[in-house]
PDB file of C-alpha atoms in Angstrom:
ATOM      1  CA  MET O   1       0.000   0.000   0.000  1.00 75.00           C
ATOM      2  CA  VAL O   2       1.259   3.476  -0.886  1.00 86.00           C
ATOM      3  CA  PRO O   3       2.118   5.341   2.342  1.00 92.00           C
ATOM      4  CA  ILE O   4      -0.112   8.235   3.348  1.00 97.00           C
ATOM      5  CA  LYS O   5       1.851  11.487   3.343  1.00 98.00           C
ATOM      6  CA  LEU O   6      -0.959  14.056   3.469  1.00 98.00           C
ATOM      7  CA  PHE O   7      -4.407  14.443   5.036  1.00 98.00           C
ATOM      8  CA  ILE O   8      -6.827  16.630   3.060  1.00 98.00           C
ATOM      9  CA  PHE O   9      -9.924  17.713   4.957  1.00 98.00           C
ATOM     10  CA  ASP O  10     -13.179  19.111   3.684  1.00 97.00           C
ATOM     11  CA  MET O  11     -14.551  21.653   6.155  1.00 97.00           C
ATOM     12  CA  ASP O  12     -18.347  22.041   6.248  1.00 96.00           C
ATOM     13  CA  GLY O  13     -20.056  18.948   7.586  1.00 96.00           C
ATOM     14  CA  LEU O  14     -16.674  17.297   8.193  1.00 97.00           C
ATOM     15  CA  LEU O  15     -14.786  19.527  10.621  1.00 98.00           C
ATOM     16  CA  PHE O  16     -17.676  21.814  11.598  1.00 97.00           C
ATOM     17  CA  ASP O  17     -21.402  21.178  11.946  1.00 96.00           C
ATOM     18  CA  THR O  18     -22.306  23.942   9.509  1.00 96.00           C
ATOM     19  CA  GLU O  19     -24.299  22.303   6.702  1.00 94.00           C
ATOM     20  CA  PRO O  20     -27.740  22.669   8.372  1.00 95.00           C
ATOM     21  CA  LEU O  21     -27.087  26.359   9.000  1.00 95.00           C
ATOM     22  CA  SER O  22     -26.015  26.947   5.399  1.00 96.00           C
ATOM     23  CA  ALA O  23     -29.167  25.306   4.077  1.00 96.00           C
ATOM     24  CA  GLU O  24     -31.436  27.225   6.458  1.00 97.00           C
ATOM     25  CA  ILE O  25     -29.939  30.594   5.526  1.00 97.00           C
ATOM     26  CA  TRP O  26     -30.378  29.797   1.836  1.00 97.00           C
ATOM     27  CA  ARG O  27     -34.054  28.969   2.486  1.00 97.00           C
ATOM     28  CA  ARG O  28     -34.645  32.208   4.366  1.00 97.00           C
ATOM     29  CA  VAL O  29     -32.899  34.417   1.832  1.00 97.00           C
ATOM     30  CA  GLY O  30     -34.814  32.743  -0.973  1.00 97.00           C
ATOM     31  CA  GLN O  31     -38.178  33.158   0.764  1.00 97.00           C
ATOM     32  CA  GLU O  32     -37.511  36.818   1.506  1.00 97.00           C
ATOM     33  CA  HIS O  33     -36.934  37.434  -2.192  1.00 97.00           C
ATOM     34  CA  GLY O  34     -39.879  35.340  -3.376  1.00 96.00           C
ATOM     35  CA  TYR O  35     -38.060  32.129  -4.300  1.00 96.00           C
ATOM     36  CA  HIS O  36     -38.589  28.596  -3.048  1.00 96.00           C
ATOM     37  CA  ILE O  37     -35.229  26.848  -2.891  1.00 97.00           C
ATOM     38  CA  SER O  38     -35.983  23.138  -2.864  1.00 96.00           C
ATOM     39  CA  GLU O  39     -34.320  20.469  -0.768  1.00 95.00           C
ATOM     40  CA  ALA O  40     -33.138  18.866  -4.001  1.00 95.00           C
ATOM     41  CA  VAL O  41     -31.189  22.013  -4.915  1.00 96.00           C
ATOM     42  CA  LEU O  42     -29.755  22.346  -1.417  1.00 96.00           C
ATOM     43  CA  GLN O  43     -28.621  18.729  -1.553  1.00 95.00           C
ATOM     44  CA  GLU O  44     -27.088  19.053  -4.994  1.00 95.00           C
ATOM     45  CA  VAL O  45     -24.920  22.019  -4.092  1.00 95.00           C
ATOM     46  CA  ILE O  46     -23.421  20.474  -0.938  1.00 95.00           C
ATOM     47  CA  GLY O  47     -19.677  20.401  -1.515  1.00 92.00           C
ATOM     48  CA  MET O  48     -19.797  22.679  -4.559  1.00 92.00           C
ATOM     49  CA  ASN O  49     -18.060  26.004  -4.825  1.00 88.00           C
ATOM     50  CA  ASP O  50     -19.721  29.248  -5.905  1.00 88.00           C
ATOM     51  CA  TYR O  51     -19.221  28.588  -9.616  1.00 88.00           C
ATOM     52  CA  GLY O  52     -20.842  25.171  -9.548  1.00 90.00           C
ATOM     53  CA  ALA O  53     -23.713  26.226  -7.282  1.00 94.00           C
ATOM     54  CA  ARG O  54     -24.582  29.128  -9.578  1.00 94.00           C
ATOM     55  CA  ALA O  55     -25.216  26.691 -12.440  1.00 93.00           C
ATOM     56  CA  VAL O  56     -27.410  24.451 -10.273  1.00 95.00           C
ATOM     57  CA  PHE O  57     -29.541  27.377  -9.095  1.00 96.00           C
ATOM     58  CA  ALA O  58     -29.926  28.663 -12.652  1.00 95.00           C
ATOM     59  CA  GLN O  59     -31.035  25.260 -13.896  1.00 95.00           C
ATOM     60  CA  SER O  60     -33.607  24.901 -11.123  1.00 95.00           C
ATOM     61  CA  LEU O  61     -34.868  28.471 -10.742  1.00 95.00           C
ATOM     62  CA  GLY O  62     -34.122  29.944 -14.136  1.00 95.00           C
ATOM     63  CA  GLU O  63     -31.407  32.106 -15.623  1.00 93.00           C
ATOM     64  CA  ALA O  64     -33.085  35.195 -14.160  1.00 95.00           C
ATOM     65  CA  PHE O  65     -32.483  33.987 -10.605  1.00 96.00           C
ATOM     66  CA  PRO O  66     -30.280  36.698  -9.027  1.00 97.00           C
ATOM     67  CA  TYR O  67     -27.694  34.262  -7.728  1.00 96.00           C
ATOM     68  CA  ASP O  68     -24.839  36.672  -7.154  1.00 95.00           C
ATOM     69  CA  GLU O  69     -26.972  39.123  -5.174  1.00 96.00           C
ATOM     70  CA  LEU O  70     -28.639  36.457  -3.033  1.00 97.00           C
ATOM     71  CA  HIS O  71     -25.449  34.464  -2.521  1.00 96.00           C
ATOM     72  CA  GLU O  72     -23.657  37.560  -1.241  1.00 95.00           C
ATOM     73  CA  GLU O  73     -26.513  38.177   1.198  1.00 97.00           C
ATOM     74  CA  LYS O  74     -26.457  34.554   2.297  1.00 96.00           C
ATOM     75  CA  LEU O  75     -22.684  34.607   2.742  1.00 95.00           C
ATOM     76  CA  ASN O  76     -22.763  37.817   4.795  1.00 96.00           C
ATOM     77  CA  ARG O  77     -25.415  36.389   7.121  1.00 97.00           C
ATOM     78  CA  GLN O  78     -23.493  33.169   7.520  1.00 96.00           C
ATOM     79  CA  ILE O  79     -20.226  34.928   8.349  1.00 96.00           C
ATOM     80  CA  GLU O  80     -22.014  37.175  10.844  1.00 97.00           C
ATOM     81  CA  TYR O  81     -23.492  34.089  12.502  1.00 96.00           C
ATOM     82  CA  TYR O  82     -20.049  32.522  12.724  1.00 96.00           C
ATOM     83  CA  ARG O  83     -18.681  35.667  14.324  1.00 96.00           C
ATOM     84  CA  THR O  84     -21.388  35.840  16.986  1.00 96.00           C
ATOM     85  CA  HIS O  85     -22.000  32.167  17.788  1.00 95.00           C
ATOM     86  CA  ASP O  86     -19.982  29.136  18.775  1.00 93.00           C
ATOM     87  CA  ILE O  87     -19.844  26.598  15.956  1.00 94.00           C
ATOM     88  CA  SER O  88     -19.747  22.967  16.995  1.00 95.00           C
ATOM     89  CA  LEU O  89     -16.884  20.785  15.903  1.00 97.00           C
ATOM     90  CA  LYS O  90     -17.749  17.401  14.508  1.00 97.00           C
ATOM     91  CA  LYS O  91     -16.911  14.424  16.674  1.00 97.00           C
ATOM     92  CA  GLY O  92     -13.301  13.301  16.524  1.00 98.00           C
ATOM     93  CA  VAL O  93     -11.678  16.406  15.036  1.00 98.00           C
ATOM     94  CA  HIS O  94      -9.135  16.730  17.836  1.00 98.00           C
ATOM     95  CA  GLU O  95      -8.431  12.994  17.783  1.00 97.00           C
ATOM     96  CA  ILE O  96      -7.640  12.830  14.062  1.00 98.00           C
ATOM     97  CA  LEU O  97      -5.473  15.947  14.208  1.00 98.00           C
ATOM     98  CA  ALA O  98      -3.570  14.532  17.181  1.00 98.00           C
ATOM     99  CA  TYR O  99      -3.041  11.290  15.248  1.00 98.00           C
ATOM    100  CA  ALA O 100      -1.745  13.217  12.248  1.00 98.00           C
ATOM    101  CA  ALA O 101       0.695  15.144  14.439  1.00 98.00           C
ATOM    102  CA  ALA O 102       1.940  11.958  16.082  1.00 97.00           C
ATOM    103  CA  GLU O 103       2.473  10.340  12.672  1.00 97.00           C
ATOM    104  CA  ASN O 104       4.083  13.481  11.170  1.00 98.00           C
ATOM    105  CA  ILE O 105       1.389  13.674   8.495  1.00 98.00           C
ATOM    106  CA  PRO O 106       0.729  17.277   7.415  1.00 98.00           C
ATOM    107  CA  CYS O 107      -2.895  18.394   7.197  1.00 98.00           C
ATOM    108  CA  VAL O 108      -4.582  20.801   4.805  1.00 98.00           C
ATOM    109  CA  VAL O 109      -8.121  22.065   4.357  1.00 98.00           C
ATOM    110  CA  ALA O 110      -9.602  21.965   0.862  1.00 96.00           C
ATOM    111  CA  SER O 111     -13.055  23.500   1.187  1.00 94.00           C
ATOM    112  CA  SER O 112     -15.484  24.759  -1.430  1.00 92.00           C
ATOM    113  CA  SER O 113     -16.482  27.548   0.959  1.00 92.00           C
ATOM    114  CA  SER O 114     -15.169  31.081   0.594  1.00 91.00           C
ATOM    115  CA  LYS O 115     -11.756  32.043   1.889  1.00 92.00           C
ATOM    116  CA  ALA O 116     -13.401  34.322   4.463  1.00 92.00           C
ATOM    117  CA  GLN O 117     -15.448  31.453   5.890  1.00 94.00           C
ATOM    118  CA  VAL O 118     -12.544  29.012   5.983  1.00 95.00           C
ATOM    119  CA  ARG O 119     -10.206  31.451   7.694  1.00 95.00           C
ATOM    120  CA  LEU O 120     -12.826  32.626  10.205  1.00 96.00           C
ATOM    121  CA  LEU O 121     -13.880  29.165  11.323  1.00 97.00           C
ATOM    122  CA  LEU O 122     -10.364  27.777  11.594  1.00 97.00           C
ATOM    123  CA  GLU O 123      -9.033  30.780  13.484  1.00 97.00           C
ATOM    124  CA  LYS O 124     -12.017  31.137  15.813  1.00 96.00           C
ATOM    125  CA  SER O 125     -11.947  27.434  16.685  1.00 97.00           C
ATOM    126  CA  GLY O 126      -8.211  27.450  17.313  1.00 97.00           C
ATOM    127  CA  LEU O 127      -7.650  24.810  14.640  1.00 98.00           C
ATOM    128  CA  ALA O 128      -5.699  26.994  12.214  1.00 97.00           C
ATOM    129  CA  PRO O 129      -2.225  26.035  13.557  1.00 97.00           C
ATOM    130  CA  SER O 130      -2.989  22.372  12.825  1.00 98.00           C
ATOM    131  CA  PHE O 131      -3.178  23.002   9.087  1.00 98.00           C
ATOM    132  CA  ALA O 132      -0.196  23.664   6.854  1.00 97.00           C
ATOM    133  CA  TYR O 133      -2.342  25.082   4.063  1.00 93.00           C
ATOM    134  CA  MET O 134      -5.905  26.263   3.497  1.00 94.00           C
ATOM    135  CA  GLN O 135      -7.449  25.960   0.032  1.00 91.00           C
ATOM    136  CA  SER O 136     -10.822  27.638  -0.502  1.00 90.00           C
ATOM    137  CA  GLY O 137     -13.283  27.348  -3.345  1.00 84.00           C
ATOM    138  CA  ASP O 138     -12.628  30.959  -4.388  1.00 83.00           C
ATOM    139  CA  ASP O 139      -9.420  30.066  -6.195  1.00 81.00           C
ATOM    140  CA  VAL O 140     -10.639  27.050  -8.166  1.00 82.00           C
ATOM    141  CA  TYR O 141     -12.985  27.467 -11.122  1.00 82.00           C
ATOM    142  CA  ARG O 142     -13.802  23.772 -11.475  1.00 89.00           C
ATOM    143  CA  GLY O 143     -15.032  22.882  -8.001  1.00 89.00           C
ATOM    144  CA  LYS O 144     -16.059  19.499  -6.672  1.00 94.00           C
ATOM    145  CA  PRO O 145     -16.972  17.026  -8.166  1.00 94.00           C
ATOM    146  CA  ALA O 146     -13.944  17.942 -10.310  1.00 95.00           C
ATOM    147  CA  PRO O 147     -10.698  17.036  -8.499  1.00 96.00           C
ATOM    148  CA  ASP O 148      -8.948  20.387  -9.030  1.00 96.00           C
ATOM    149  CA  ILE O 149      -9.175  21.613  -5.418  1.00 95.00           C
ATOM    150  CA  PHE O 150      -7.575  18.413  -4.118  1.00 96.00           C
ATOM    151  CA  LEU O 151      -4.955  18.291  -6.852  1.00 96.00           C
ATOM    152  CA  ARG O 152      -3.952  21.862  -6.102  1.00 95.00           C
ATOM    153  CA  ALA O 153      -3.548  20.980  -2.415  1.00 95.00           C
ATOM    154  CA  CYS O 154      -1.324  18.026  -3.345  1.00 97.00           C
ATOM    155  CA  SER O 155       0.783  20.194  -5.629  1.00 96.00           C
ATOM    156  CA  ARG O 156       1.145  22.851  -2.955  1.00 96.00           C
ATOM    157  CA  MET O 157       2.348  20.228  -0.473  1.00 97.00           C
ATOM    158  CA  ASP O 158       4.564  18.415  -3.029  1.00 97.00           C
ATOM    159  CA  VAL O 159       2.671  15.139  -2.631  1.00 97.00           C
ATOM    160  CA  ILE O 160       1.407  12.929  -5.454  1.00 98.00           C
ATOM    161  CA  PRO O 161      -2.362  12.234  -5.336  1.00 98.00           C
ATOM    162  CA  SER O 162      -1.977   8.545  -4.478  1.00 97.00           C
ATOM    163  CA  GLU O 163      -0.123   9.566  -1.289  1.00 98.00           C
ATOM    164  CA  ALA O 164      -2.979  11.773  -0.058  1.00 98.00           C
ATOM    165  CA  LEU O 165      -5.974  10.755   2.020  1.00 98.00           C
ATOM    166  CA  VAL O 166      -9.122  12.848   1.595  1.00 98.00           C
ATOM    167  CA  PHE O 167     -11.734  13.192   4.339  1.00 98.00           C
ATOM    168  CA  GLU O 168     -15.188  13.980   2.974  1.00 98.00           C
ATOM    169  CA  ASP O 169     -18.879  13.941   3.895  1.00 97.00           C
ATOM    170  CA  SER O 170     -20.491  14.769   0.543  1.00 96.00           C
ATOM    171  CA  ALA O 171     -21.102  12.952  -2.716  1.00 96.00           C
ATOM    172  CA  ASN O 172     -19.443  15.764  -4.653  1.00 95.00           C
ATOM    173  CA  GLY O 173     -16.363  15.506  -2.447  1.00 96.00           C
ATOM    174  CA  LEU O 174     -16.112  11.749  -2.845  1.00 98.00           C
ATOM    175  CA  ARG O 175     -16.528  12.093  -6.604  1.00 97.00           C
ATOM    176  CA  ALA O 176     -13.722  14.646  -6.643  1.00 97.00           C
ATOM    177  CA  ALA O 177     -11.403  12.344  -4.702  1.00 98.00           C
ATOM    178  CA  ALA O 178     -12.149   9.447  -7.043  1.00 98.00           C
ATOM    179  CA  ALA O 179     -11.612  11.650 -10.102  1.00 97.00           C
ATOM    180  CA  GLY O 180      -8.221  12.648  -8.704  1.00 97.00           C
ATOM    181  CA  CYS O 181      -7.250   9.003  -8.027  1.00 97.00           C
ATOM    182  CA  MET O 182      -7.076   9.654  -4.289  1.00 98.00           C
ATOM    183  CA  ARG O 183      -8.114   7.496  -1.386  1.00 98.00           C
ATOM    184  CA  ALA O 184     -11.038   8.911   0.582  1.00 98.00           C
ATOM    185  CA  VAL O 185     -12.591   8.406   3.983  1.00 98.00           C
ATOM    186  CA  TRP O 186     -16.339   8.977   3.970  1.00 98.00           C
ATOM    187  CA  ILE O 187     -17.849  10.386   7.167  1.00 97.00           C
ATOM    188  CA  ALA O 188     -21.602  10.674   6.660  1.00 94.00           C
ATOM    189  CA  ASP O 189     -23.342  13.951   7.536  1.00 95.00           C
ATOM    190  CA  MET O 190     -26.539  15.470   6.076  1.00 92.00           C
ATOM    191  CA  ALA O 191     -25.505  15.082   2.430  1.00 93.00           C
ATOM    192  CA  ILE O 192     -27.189  12.227   0.587  1.00 93.00           C
ATOM    193  CA  VAL O 193     -24.528   9.979  -0.938  1.00 96.00           C
ATOM    194  CA  PRO O 194     -25.703   7.460  -3.556  1.00 96.00           C
ATOM    195  CA  PRO O 195     -24.531   3.870  -3.025  1.00 97.00           C
ATOM    196  CA  ASP O 196     -22.335   3.865  -6.131  1.00 97.00           C
ATOM    197  CA  VAL O 197     -20.532   6.983  -4.891  1.00 97.00           C
ATOM    198  CA  ALA O 198     -20.214   5.625  -1.351  1.00 97.00           C
ATOM    199  CA  GLN O 199     -18.511   2.553  -2.788  1.00 97.00           C
ATOM    200  CA  THR O 200     -15.671   4.709  -4.109  1.00 98.00           C
ATOM    201  CA  ALA O 201     -14.562   5.469  -0.537  1.00 98.00           C
ATOM    202  CA  TRP O 202     -11.452   3.657   0.624  1.00 97.00           C
ATOM    203  CA  LEU O 203     -12.784   3.713   4.188  1.00 96.00           C
ATOM    204  CA  THR O 204     -16.197   4.474   5.684  1.00 97.00           C
ATOM    205  CA  CYS O 205     -16.435   5.604   9.311  1.00 96.00           C
ATOM    206  CA  THR O 206     -19.245   7.009  11.420  1.00 95.00           C
ATOM    207  CA  SER O 207     -17.037   9.803  12.759  1.00 97.00           C
ATOM    208  CA  LEU O 208     -13.489  11.116  12.603  1.00 98.00           C
ATOM    209  CA  GLU O 209     -12.966   9.658  16.055  1.00 97.00           C
ATOM    210  CA  GLU O 210     -12.888   6.147  14.563  1.00 97.00           C
ATOM    211  CA  VAL O 211     -10.308   6.926  11.917  1.00 97.00           C
ATOM    212  CA  PRO O 212      -7.030   6.633  13.878  1.00 96.00           C
ATOM    213  CA  GLU O 213      -7.717   3.062  14.990  1.00 94.00           C
ATOM    214  CA  VAL O 214      -8.889   2.079  11.522  1.00 92.00           C
ATOM    215  CA  LEU O 215      -5.740   3.522   9.957  1.00 93.00           C
ATOM    216  CA  LYS O 216      -3.559   1.691  12.451  1.00 89.00           C
ATOM    217  CA  ARG O 217      -5.149  -1.581  11.344  1.00 86.00           C
ATOM    218  CA  GLN O 218      -4.432  -0.732   7.695  1.00 81.00           C
ATOM    219  CA  LYS O 219      -0.683  -0.617   8.289  1.00 68.00           C
TER     220      LYS O 219
END
């Protein structure tokens, strides 16, 4: 087995319990402007960056849907919430980061969220020092399910894709890992993951807390 030399973490729904909040703010913003944003749309955009989500919204709600205006409003509300509230970490975050440190495996975040969100959550939670690099969705045109965000993280850390291990909760994230020929650990959250996509995961765990022991058994 190729040794693991890099951990790549998604952020929303994987490190932080933020997916329900994101969906709720989208619903509210949509309602206030006279749009019904369906659960199907909210599911489809989980894991996507701004560029990909814009296309999904346009397909569902029409080209006239004012995505940029409403997305900016949604983003501002979300960041304000993050600033004024404690955001729960997902179970096992500290355990997997401690394992990585003990094994001398560098960690990076590769999130489809904006740079402002990534930086705010990591710094406010105190997790920022645990990550050697933070890759946001702002800098990648082809977001998940394309592998670009993960490949860029590997390049930045001078690691070939087969030496990286991706931690993901969404179908789009798992598809991106598979497209980049990377091993992935699937930690289920609120995103619906079809069985064929779930089968692409190298490991499936109920939480990050389980991962260290599972990895030890893989050696």
